[in-house]
Coordinates of C-alpha atoms in Angstrom, one line a residue:
M1049 CA -44.0 37.8 56.9
N1050 CA -41.9 40.8 55.7
E1051 CA -39.7 40.7 52.6
A1052 CA -36.4 40.5 54.5
V1053 CA -37.5 37.3 56.3
A1054 CA -38.8 35.8 53.1
A1055 CA -35.6 36.5 51.3
L1056 CA -33.6 35.0 54.2
L1057 CA -35.7 31.8 54.1
L1058 CA -35.2 31.5 50.3
E1059 CA -31.5 31.9 50.6
S1060 CA -31.4 29.2 53.3
I1061 CA -32.6 26.6 50.9
P1062 CA -29.6 24.7 49.4
D1063 CA -31.3 24.0 46.2
A1064 CA -31.8 26.6 43.4
V1065 CA -34.6 28.9 44.2
I1066 CA -35.9 31.1 41.4
V1067 CA -38.8 33.5 41.4
A1068 CA -40.1 34.7 38.0
D1069 CA -43.1 36.8 36.9
A1070 CA -45.9 35.5 34.6
E1071 CA -43.8 36.2 31.6
G1072 CA -40.9 34.2 32.9
S1073 CA -38.6 37.1 33.7
I1074 CA -36.4 36.3 36.7
I1075 CA -36.9 38.6 39.8
H1076 CA -35.1 36.5 42.4
W1077 CA -32.0 34.3 41.9
S1078 CA -30.7 32.5 45.1
E1079 CA -27.2 31.5 46.1
G1080 CA -28.2 27.9 45.3
A1081 CA -29.2 28.9 41.8
R1082 CA -25.9 30.7 41.4
S1083 CA -24.0 27.6 42.5
L1084 CA -26.1 25.2 40.4
F1085 CA -26.3 27.1 37.1
G1086 CA -23.1 29.2 37.2
Y1087 CA -24.8 32.6 36.6
A1088 CA -24.2 35.5 38.9
T1089 CA -27.3 37.3 40.2
D1090 CA -26.8 40.3 37.9
E1091 CA -26.5 37.9 35.0
A1092 CA -29.8 36.3 35.8
L1093 CA -32.1 39.1 37.0
G1094 CA -34.4 40.4 34.3
H1095 CA -33.7 37.6 31.9
S1096 CA -36.1 34.9 30.8
I1097 CA -35.8 31.8 32.9
V1098 CA -36.7 29.7 29.8
E1099 CA -34.0 31.3 27.6
L1100 CA -31.4 31.3 30.3
I1101 CA -31.4 27.7 31.7
V1102 CA -33.7 25.6 29.5
P1103 CA -32.2 23.7 26.5
D1104 CA -33.3 25.0 23.1
D1105 CA -35.3 21.9 22.2
Q1106 CA -37.4 22.1 25.4
Q1107 CA -38.2 25.8 25.6
A1108 CA -41.6 25.7 23.9
V1109 CA -42.7 23.0 26.3
E1110 CA -41.3 24.9 29.3
R1111 CA -43.3 28.1 28.3
R1112 CA -46.5 26.0 28.1
I1113 CA -45.8 24.5 31.5
L1114 CA -45.1 27.9 33.0
G1115 CA -48.6 29.0 31.9
D1116 CA -50.2 25.8 33.3
V1117 CA -48.6 26.4 36.7
I1118 CA -50.0 30.0 36.9
G1119 CA -53.4 28.5 36.0
E1120 CA -53.3 25.5 38.3
G1121 CA -51.3 26.8 41.2
S1122 CA -48.5 24.2 41.5
A1123 CA -46.6 21.4 39.7
I1124 CA -43.9 18.9 40.6
R1125 CA -41.9 17.4 37.7
E1126 CA -38.5 16.3 36.4
S1127 CA -36.7 18.1 33.7
V1128 CA -33.4 19.0 32.1
R1129 CA -31.6 22.3 32.6
R1130 CA -28.6 24.0 31.0
R1131 CA -25.7 25.5 32.9
K1132 CA -23.8 28.6 31.9
D1133 CA -20.9 26.4 30.5
G1134 CA -23.4 24.6 28.3
S1135 CA -23.5 21.3 30.3
L1136 CA -26.8 19.7 31.0
L1137 CA -28.2 18.4 34.3
C1138 CA -31.3 16.7 35.5
V1139 CA -33.5 18.5 38.1
D1140 CA -36.5 17.8 40.2
I1141 CA -38.7 20.9 40.0
S1142 CA -41.3 22.1 42.5
N1143 CA -43.4 25.0 41.0
T1144 CA -45.7 27.1 43.2
T1145 CA -47.7 30.2 42.3
L1146 CA -47.3 33.2 44.6
P1147 CA -49.8 36.0 44.9
A1148 CA -49.2 39.2 42.9
I1149 CA -47.3 41.9 44.7
D1150 CA -47.5 44.5 42.0
A1151 CA -48.9 45.1 38.5
R1152 CA -46.8 42.3 37.1
G1153 CA -49.4 39.8 38.3
P1154 CA -48.8 36.4 40.0
L1155 CA -45.3 35.1 40.4
V1156 CA -43.9 31.6 40.0
L1157 CA -41.6 30.1 42.6
S1158 CA -39.3 27.3 41.3
V1159 CA -37.3 25.1 43.6
E1160 CA -34.9 23.0 41.5
K1161 CA -32.9 20.2 42.9
D1162 CA -29.9 18.6 41.1
V1163 CA -30.8 14.9 40.7
T1164 CA -28.4 14.1 37.9
H1165 CA -26.4 11.5 39.7
I1166 CA -29.6 9.8 41.0
K1167 CA -31.1 9.7 37.6
V1168 CA -27.9 8.4 36.1
L1169 CA -27.8 5.5 38.5
R1170 CA -31.5 4.8 37.9
D1171 CA -31.0 4.9 34.1
A1172 CA -27.9 2.7 34.5
K1173 CA -29.9 0.1 36.3
V1174 CA -32.6 0.1 33.6
M1175 CA -30.2 0.0 30.7
E1176 CA -28.1 -2.6 32.4
A1177 CA -31.1 -4.9 32.6
R1178 CA -32.0 -4.3 29.0
F1179 CA -28.8 -4.1 27.0
R1180 CA -25.8 -5.5 29.0
E1181 CA -25.9 -8.9 27.3
L1182 CA -26.2 -7.4 23.8
L1183 CA -23.4 -4.9 24.3
E1184 CA -21.0 -7.5 25.6
S1185 CA -21.3 -9.4 22.4
T1186 CA -19.8 -6.6 20.3
P1187 CA -16.1 -6.3 19.6
D1188 CA -16.0 -2.5 20.0
G1189 CA -16.1 -0.5 23.2
I1190 CA -19.7 0.7 23.8
V1191 CA -20.6 3.6 26.0
M1192 CA -24.2 4.8 26.5
T1193 CA -24.8 8.3 27.8
N1194 CA -27.9 10.2 28.8
A1195 CA -28.9 13.7 27.7
T1196 CA -26.8 15.3 30.5
G1197 CA -23.6 13.6 29.3
F1198 CA -23.3 11.0 32.1
I1199 CA -22.4 7.3 31.4
V1200 CA -25.2 5.0 32.2
L1201 CA -23.7 1.9 30.7
A1202 CA -20.3 0.8 29.4
N1203 CA -19.4 -2.7 28.2
S1204 CA -16.2 -4.5 29.3
Q1205 CA -14.5 -3.7 26.0
A1206 CA -14.9 0.0 26.7
E1207 CA -13.7 -0.4 30.3
K1208 CA -10.6 -2.3 29.1
L1209 CA -10.0 0.2 26.3
F1210 CA -9.8 3.2 28.7
G1211 CA -8.1 1.2 31.5
Y1212 CA -10.9 1.2 34.1
D1213 CA -12.1 -1.6 36.3
A1214 CA -15.6 -3.2 35.9
G1215 CA -18.3 -0.7 36.8
D1216 CA -16.0 2.3 37.3
L1217 CA -17.3 4.2 34.3
R1218 CA -21.0 4.0 35.4
G1219 CA -22.3 7.4 36.6
K1220 CA -19.2 9.3 35.4
P1221 CA -19.3 12.2 32.9
V1222 CA -18.3 11.0 29.5
D1223 CA -16.1 14.1 29.1
M1224 CA -13.6 12.4 31.4
L1225 CA -12.7 10.0 28.5
L1226 CA -11.5 13.0 26.4
P1227 CA -8.2 14.9 26.7
E1228 CA -8.6 18.3 28.3
P1229 CA -8.4 20.4 25.1
L1230 CA -11.4 18.5 23.6
R1231 CA -13.7 18.7 26.7
R1232 CA -15.0 22.2 26.4
A1233 CA -15.9 21.8 22.7
H1234 CA -17.5 18.5 23.4
V1235 CA -20.0 20.0 25.7
G1236 CA -21.4 22.1 22.9
H1237 CA -21.2 19.3 20.4
R1238 CA -23.2 17.0 22.8
S1239 CA -25.9 19.6 23.3
Q1240 CA -26.3 20.1 19.6
Y1241 CA -26.4 16.4 19.0
F1242 CA -29.4 15.9 21.3
L1243 CA -31.1 18.8 19.5
Q1244 CA -30.8 17.0 16.2
P1245 CA -29.9 13.4 17.0
R1246 CA -28.9 11.3 14.0
K1247 CA -26.7 8.3 13.2
R1248 CA -23.1 8.9 12.5
A1249 CA -21.1 6.1 10.9
M1250 CA -17.8 4.9 12.2
G1251 CA -14.9 7.0 10.9
S1252 CA -17.1 9.8 9.5
G1253 CA -16.1 12.4 12.0
L1254 CA -13.0 14.3 12.7
D1255 CA -9.8 12.8 14.2
L1256 CA -10.5 12.2 17.8
S1257 CA -8.4 11.1 20.8
G1258 CA -9.3 9.2 24.0
L1259 CA -7.9 9.6 27.5
R1260 CA -7.1 6.5 29.5
K1261 CA -7.2 6.3 33.2
D1262 CA -3.4 6.4 33.4
G1263 CA -3.4 9.7 31.5
T1264 CA -2.2 8.4 28.1
E1265 CA -3.9 9.5 25.0
F1266 CA -4.7 7.3 22.0
P1267 CA -6.4 7.9 18.6
L1268 CA -9.9 6.6 18.2
E1269 CA -12.9 6.7 15.9
I1270 CA -16.5 6.7 17.0
S1271 CA -20.0 6.0 15.7
L1272 CA -23.1 7.6 17.3
S1273 CA -26.6 6.2 17.4
P1274 CA -29.5 8.0 19.2
L1275 CA -31.7 5.8 21.4
H1276 CA -35.2 6.9 22.4
T1277 CA -36.9 5.1 25.2
E1278 CA -39.8 5.7 27.6
D1279 CA -37.1 6.5 30.2
G1280 CA -35.6 9.3 28.1
S1281 CA -33.1 9.9 25.2
F1282 CA -29.7 8.4 25.1
V1283 CA -26.8 8.1 22.7
L1284 CA -25.0 4.9 22.0
S1285 CA -21.3 5.4 21.1
A1286 CA -19.2 2.6 19.6
I1287 CA -15.5 3.3 20.1
R1288 CA -12.6 1.8 18.3
D1289 CA -8.9 2.1 19.0
I1290 CA -7.1 3.0 15.8
S1291 CA -3.6 3.3 17.2
E1292 CA -2.3 0.5 15.0
R1293 CA -3.9 1.9 11.8
K1294 CA -2.4 5.4 12.6
Q1295 CA 1.0 3.8 13.1
I1296 CA 0.7 2.1 9.7
Q1297 CA -0.4 5.4 8.1
R1298 CA 2.5 7.2 9.5
A1299 CA 4.9 4.5 8.3
L1300 CA 3.3 4.7 4.8
Q1301 CA 3.6 8.5 4.8
E1302 CA 7.3 8.2 5.7
T1303 CA 7.7 5.6 3.0
N1304 CA 5.9 7.8 0.5
A1305 CA 8.2 10.7 1.4
E1306 CA 11.2 8.6 1.0
L1307 CA 9.9 7.3 -2.4
A1308 CA 9.2 10.9 -3.5
S1309 CA 12.7 11.9 -2.5
A1310 CA 14.1 8.9 -4.4
N1311 CA 11.9 9.7 -7.4
Q1312 CA 13.2 13.2 -7.5
A1313 CA 16.8 11.9 -7.3
K1314 CA 16.0 9.5 -10.1
D1315 CA 14.5 12.3 -12.3
H1316 CA 17.6 14.5 -11.6
F1317 CA 19.9 11.6 -12.4
L1318 CA 18.0 10.8 -15.7
A1319 CA 18.0 14.4 -16.7
S1320 CA 21.7 14.8 -16.0
M1321 CA 22.7 11.4 -17.6
S1322 CA 20.6 12.0 -20.7
H1323 CA 22.6 15.1 -21.5
E1324 CA 25.9 13.4 -20.6
L1325 CA 25.1 10.3 -22.7
R1326 CA 23.3 12.0 -25.6
T1327 CA 26.1 14.4 -26.4
P1328 CA 28.8 11.8 -27.1
L1329 CA 26.4 9.5 -28.8
N1330 CA 25.3 12.2 -31.2
A1331 CA 28.9 13.0 -31.8
I1332 CA 29.6 9.3 -32.6
I1333 CA 26.6 9.0 -34.9
G1334 CA 27.6 12.3 -36.6
F1335 CA 31.2 11.4 -37.2
T1336 CA 30.6 7.8 -38.3
G1337 CA 28.1 9.3 -40.8
I1338 CA 30.7 11.6 -42.1
L1339 CA 33.2 8.7 -42.4
L1340 CA 30.6 6.5 -44.2
M1341 CA 30.0 9.3 -46.6
K1342 CA 33.7 9.0 -47.4
L1343 CA 34.2 12.7 -47.1
P1344 CA 37.7 12.3 -45.5
G1345 CA 38.7 9.7 -48.0
P1346 CA 37.9 6.1 -49.3
L1347 CA 37.2 3.2 -46.9
T1348 CA 38.0 -0.5 -47.2
A1349 CA 35.1 -2.9 -47.0
D1350 CA 36.1 -3.9 -43.5
Q1351 CA 36.3 -0.3 -42.3
E1352 CA 32.9 0.5 -43.8
K1353 CA 31.4 -2.6 -42.1
Q1354 CA 32.9 -1.7 -38.7
L1355 CA 31.7 1.9 -39.0
K1356 CA 28.2 0.8 -39.7
T1357 CA 28.3 -1.5 -36.7
V1358 CA 29.5 1.4 -34.5
Q1359 CA 26.8 3.7 -35.9
G1360 CA 24.0 1.2 -35.5
S1361 CA 25.1 0.5 -31.9
A1362 CA 25.2 4.2 -31.1
K1363 CA 21.7 4.7 -32.6
H1364 CA 20.3 1.7 -30.7
L1365 CA 21.8 3.1 -27.4
L1366 CA 20.4 6.5 -28.1
A1367 CA 16.9 5.0 -28.8
L1368 CA 17.2 3.1 -25.5
I1369 CA 18.0 6.2 -23.6
N1370 CA 15.1 8.1 -25.2
D1371 CA 12.7 5.3 -24.4
L1372 CA 13.9 5.1 -20.7
L1373 CA 13.4 8.8 -20.4
D1374 CA 9.9 8.6 -21.8
V1375 CA 9.0 5.8 -19.4
A1376 CA 10.3 7.9 -16.5
K1377 CA 8.2 10.9 -17.6
I1378 CA 5.1 8.8 -18.0
A1379 CA 5.6 7.1 -14.7
S1380 CA 6.0 10.4 -12.9
G1381 CA 3.0 12.0 -14.7
K1382 CA 5.3 14.6 -16.4
V1383 CA 4.2 14.0 -20.0
E1384 CA 3.4 17.4 -21.4
L1385 CA 0.9 17.4 -24.3
R1386 CA 0.4 20.4 -26.6
R1387 CA -2.7 20.4 -28.6
E1388 CA -2.3 22.0 -32.1
P1389 CA -3.7 21.5 -35.6
V1390 CA -2.5 18.2 -37.1
D1391 CA -2.6 17.2 -40.7
C1392 CA -2.9 13.5 -40.3
N1393 CA -2.2 12.8 -44.0
A1394 CA 1.0 14.8 -43.9
L1395 CA 2.1 13.2 -40.6
V1396 CA 1.8 9.7 -42.0
E1397 CA 3.5 10.7 -45.3
D1398 CA 6.5 12.1 -43.4
I1399 CA 6.8 8.9 -41.3
A1400 CA 6.5 6.7 -44.4
A1401 CA 9.3 8.8 -46.1
T1402 CA 11.5 8.3 -43.0
L1403 CA 10.9 4.5 -42.8
R1404 CA 10.8 3.7 -46.5
P1405 CA 14.6 3.0 -46.8
Q1406 CA 14.3 0.5 -43.9
A1407 CA 11.4 -1.3 -45.7
E1408 CA 13.1 -1.3 -49.1
S1409 CA 16.3 -2.8 -47.6
K1410 CA 14.2 -5.8 -46.7
G1411 CA 12.3 -5.9 -50.0
I1412 CA 9.0 -4.8 -48.4
E1413 CA 6.5 -2.5 -49.9
L1414 CA 5.4 0.4 -47.8
L1415 CA 1.8 1.4 -48.8
L1416 CA -0.4 4.4 -47.9
E1417 CA -4.2 4.8 -47.8
L1418 CA -5.0 8.4 -47.2
P1419 CA -8.4 10.2 -47.3
A1420 CA -9.2 13.1 -49.5
P1421 CA -9.4 15.8 -48.4
P1422 CA -6.7 15.5 -45.8
L1423 CA -7.9 14.6 -42.2
L1424 CA -7.3 17.6 -39.9
F1425 CA -7.9 17.7 -36.2
D1426 CA -6.3 19.1 -32.9
S1427 CA -3.9 16.8 -31.1
D1428 CA -0.2 16.6 -30.0
H1429 CA 1.9 16.2 -33.1
R1430 CA 5.0 14.9 -31.4
A1431 CA 3.1 12.2 -29.4
L1432 CA 1.1 11.1 -32.4
S1433 CA 4.2 10.8 -34.5
Q1434 CA 6.0 8.8 -31.9
I1435 CA 3.1 6.4 -31.7
V1436 CA 2.8 5.8 -35.4
I1437 CA 6.6 5.5 -35.8
N1438 CA 6.7 2.8 -33.1
L1439 CA 3.9 0.8 -34.7
A1440 CA 5.2 1.1 -38.2
S1441 CA 8.8 0.3 -37.2
N1442 CA 7.7 -2.8 -35.4
A1443 CA 5.6 -3.9 -38.5
I1444 CA 8.7 -3.5 -40.8
K1445 CA 10.9 -5.3 -38.2
F1446 CA 8.6 -8.4 -38.0
T1447 CA 7.8 -8.6 -41.8
E1448 CA 10.1 -10.5 -44.0
R1449 CA 8.1 -10.4 -47.2
G1450 CA 5.0 -8.7 -48.5
H1451 CA 4.0 -5.2 -47.4
V1452 CA 3.2 -2.8 -44.6
R1453 CA 0.2 -0.5 -45.1
L1454 CA -0.5 2.7 -43.2
S1455 CA -4.0 3.9 -43.5
V1456 CA -5.9 7.0 -42.2
A1457 CA -9.7 7.3 -41.8
A1458 CA -12.3 9.3 -39.9
V1459 CA -14.8 7.0 -38.1
G1460 CA -17.9 7.6 -35.9
A1461 CA -20.7 10.2 -36.1
P1462 CA -19.9 13.9 -35.8
G1463 CA -20.8 15.8 -32.6
A1464 CA -21.1 14.6 -29.0
G1465 CA -17.5 13.4 -29.0
G1466 CA -18.2 10.7 -31.5
R1467 CA -15.8 11.3 -34.3
C1468 CA -12.3 9.8 -34.1
A1469 CA -9.2 9.7 -36.3
E1470 CA -8.2 6.1 -36.9
I1471 CA -4.7 5.3 -38.0
S1472 CA -4.0 1.6 -38.8
V1473 CA -0.7 -0.2 -39.4
V1474 CA -1.3 -3.6 -41.2
D1475 CA 1.5 -6.0 -42.1
T1476 CA 2.0 -9.4 -43.7
G1477 CA 4.5 -10.5 -41.1
V1478 CA 4.7 -13.5 -38.8
G1479 CA 1.7 -12.5 -36.6
I1480 CA 1.4 -12.7 -32.9
S1481 CA 0.2 -15.6 -30.8
E1482 CA -2.6 -15.2 -28.2
R1483 CA -0.1 -15.8 -25.4
D1484 CA 2.1 -13.0 -26.6
Q1485 CA -0.8 -10.7 -27.2
A1486 CA -1.7 -10.9 -23.5
K1487 CA 1.6 -9.2 -22.6
L1488 CA 2.1 -7.2 -25.8
F1489 CA 1.7 -3.7 -24.2
D1490 CA 3.6 -4.5 -21.0
A1491 CA 6.9 -2.7 -20.3
F1492 CA 10.0 -4.5 -21.4
S1493 CA 7.9 -7.2 -23.1
R1494 CA 9.3 -8.5 -26.4
V1495 CA 7.8 -10.9 -29.0
E1496 CA 10.3 -13.3 -30.5
A1497 CA 9.5 -13.8 -34.2
D1498 CA 12.2 -16.5 -34.5
P1499 CA 13.7 -18.1 -31.4
S1500 CA 17.0 -18.6 -33.2
K1501 CA 17.2 -14.8 -34.0
P1502 CA 16.8 -12.7 -30.8
T1503 CA 14.7 -9.6 -31.5
E1504 CA 16.4 -6.2 -31.0
G1505 CA 14.8 -3.5 -28.9
T1506 CA 14.0 -2.5 -25.4
G1507 CA 10.5 -3.9 -25.3
L1508 CA 9.2 -0.4 -24.4
G1509 CA 7.9 0.8 -27.8
L1510 CA 4.3 -0.6 -27.5
Y1511 CA 4.2 0.2 -23.8
L1512 CA 5.0 3.8 -24.5
S1513 CA 2.6 3.9 -27.5
R1514 CA -0.3 2.8 -25.4
K1515 CA 0.5 5.2 -22.6
L1516 CA 0.7 8.1 -25.1
V1517 CA -2.6 7.0 -26.8
H1518 CA -4.4 7.0 -23.5
A1519 CA -2.9 10.4 -22.7
L1520 CA -4.5 11.7 -25.9
G1521 CA -7.8 10.2 -24.8
G1522 CA -7.7 7.4 -27.3
T1523 CA -7.5 3.6 -27.6
V1524 CA -5.1 1.2 -29.3
T1525 CA -6.1 -2.3 -30.4
C1526 CA -4.3 -5.3 -32.0
V1527 CA -5.8 -8.0 -34.2
S1528 CA -3.4 -10.8 -35.1
A1529 CA -2.8 -14.5 -35.4
R1530 CA 0.3 -16.5 -35.7
G1531 CA 1.3 -16.7 -39.4
S1532 CA -1.4 -14.2 -40.6
G1533 CA 0.2 -10.8 -40.0
S1534 CA -1.0 -8.1 -37.6
C1535 CA -3.2 -5.0 -37.6
F1536 CA -2.6 -2.3 -35.0
S1537 CA -5.1 0.5 -34.9
I1538 CA -5.2 3.7 -32.8
S1539 CA -8.3 5.8 -32.4
I1540 CA -7.9 9.4 -31.3
P1541 CA -11.0 11.7 -30.5
M1542 CA -11.4 14.5 -33.0
D1543 CA -14.3 16.4 -31.3

């Protein structure tokens, strides 16, 4: 038989007909091969049949089989092949050795028939018998695919999820359940997955979308589990519709955006109003101070009393505004701390000098216990002062007789972040009940020393103090009992 007749016979076979030399280099590529694998003749000739159409994980086995065929003369088997687009297919292969026609030695004739659909139906029948009852008991949609990407089993939940009738998904390519933009990438992902199969938990992958039969898309999450049986390798996909969750997330994002906008408006309002309110209040405080100093002239007793009331109210309102601004800054995370060297002794002495008139007006002693040499460390001077002023002012406010003592000490071992500066404020006041201690550091919480005498203040002092202490990396504690006074201590890291 001459070569022309042989070539004509090979081309008449509808299946893929490939002739390769002993090294696997392709020397004939039929029309059936072009149609089945997607490579043109000039793309195939001269290339290794193994590298061109055999999946990476099976190439070593394929080379061994090629050698066996040359030694034994023929072989009939089933295998998996890879098309030019990366998709996989199942083929029945008939290998026959041809006599040598030149120095390249014997040739191998491979006739490869696409049996993907037949194998899918066979696998579907086997898997149906084994797993149908189990898969129907799960709430998620379950789709089982083989190595070529065809569905061999889908439970009723999956059929309902994608809008298909019972049995319609069996034997179909799994890619049909994906929107068009995702399909091409999915072919590569699927091939890689079968090279290195591993479990993937629900929700651990990228955002995915599914495509229903009616063409609508929906968000989903998926888990993957490899399944190895004597009938081959499969992947079990659990699929969950997350449309409702995504809708809730979008609503939350919109709400968060609205809240952020409202928060910005609030910050702008507070910044504007603080300037507008502070300016006249400072003027009122300043002018009443001048009048009380009697610089413009003498005052009657009633005038002096009324001016003190005005000045006290203005100072109270200014303190309220400052507290509210501090709360707003803390809530929005805009507290700016500046670490600098702090002389803790000097800081406490300055605070005592400021508060001593208030204590003396009530007949209370203001005592100091300071270490020698002075305690020096890096912290935020302004924040630390505000904390101690709040604690000491409260102590004086709730103490009717006795004393208030401010003490400073270094505690803990040096190094490894162990040393702390401890500042304590101890009073001989009315003390705090256990019930009140539970809410002591809450915003707008106030402790009433005497129900018949409502306590002045915003209820923000201790709340702000604790927030600032935490911002400095420290802690604040309270030890108290009703009728036995109180001890507030703050501990700030020094190392």
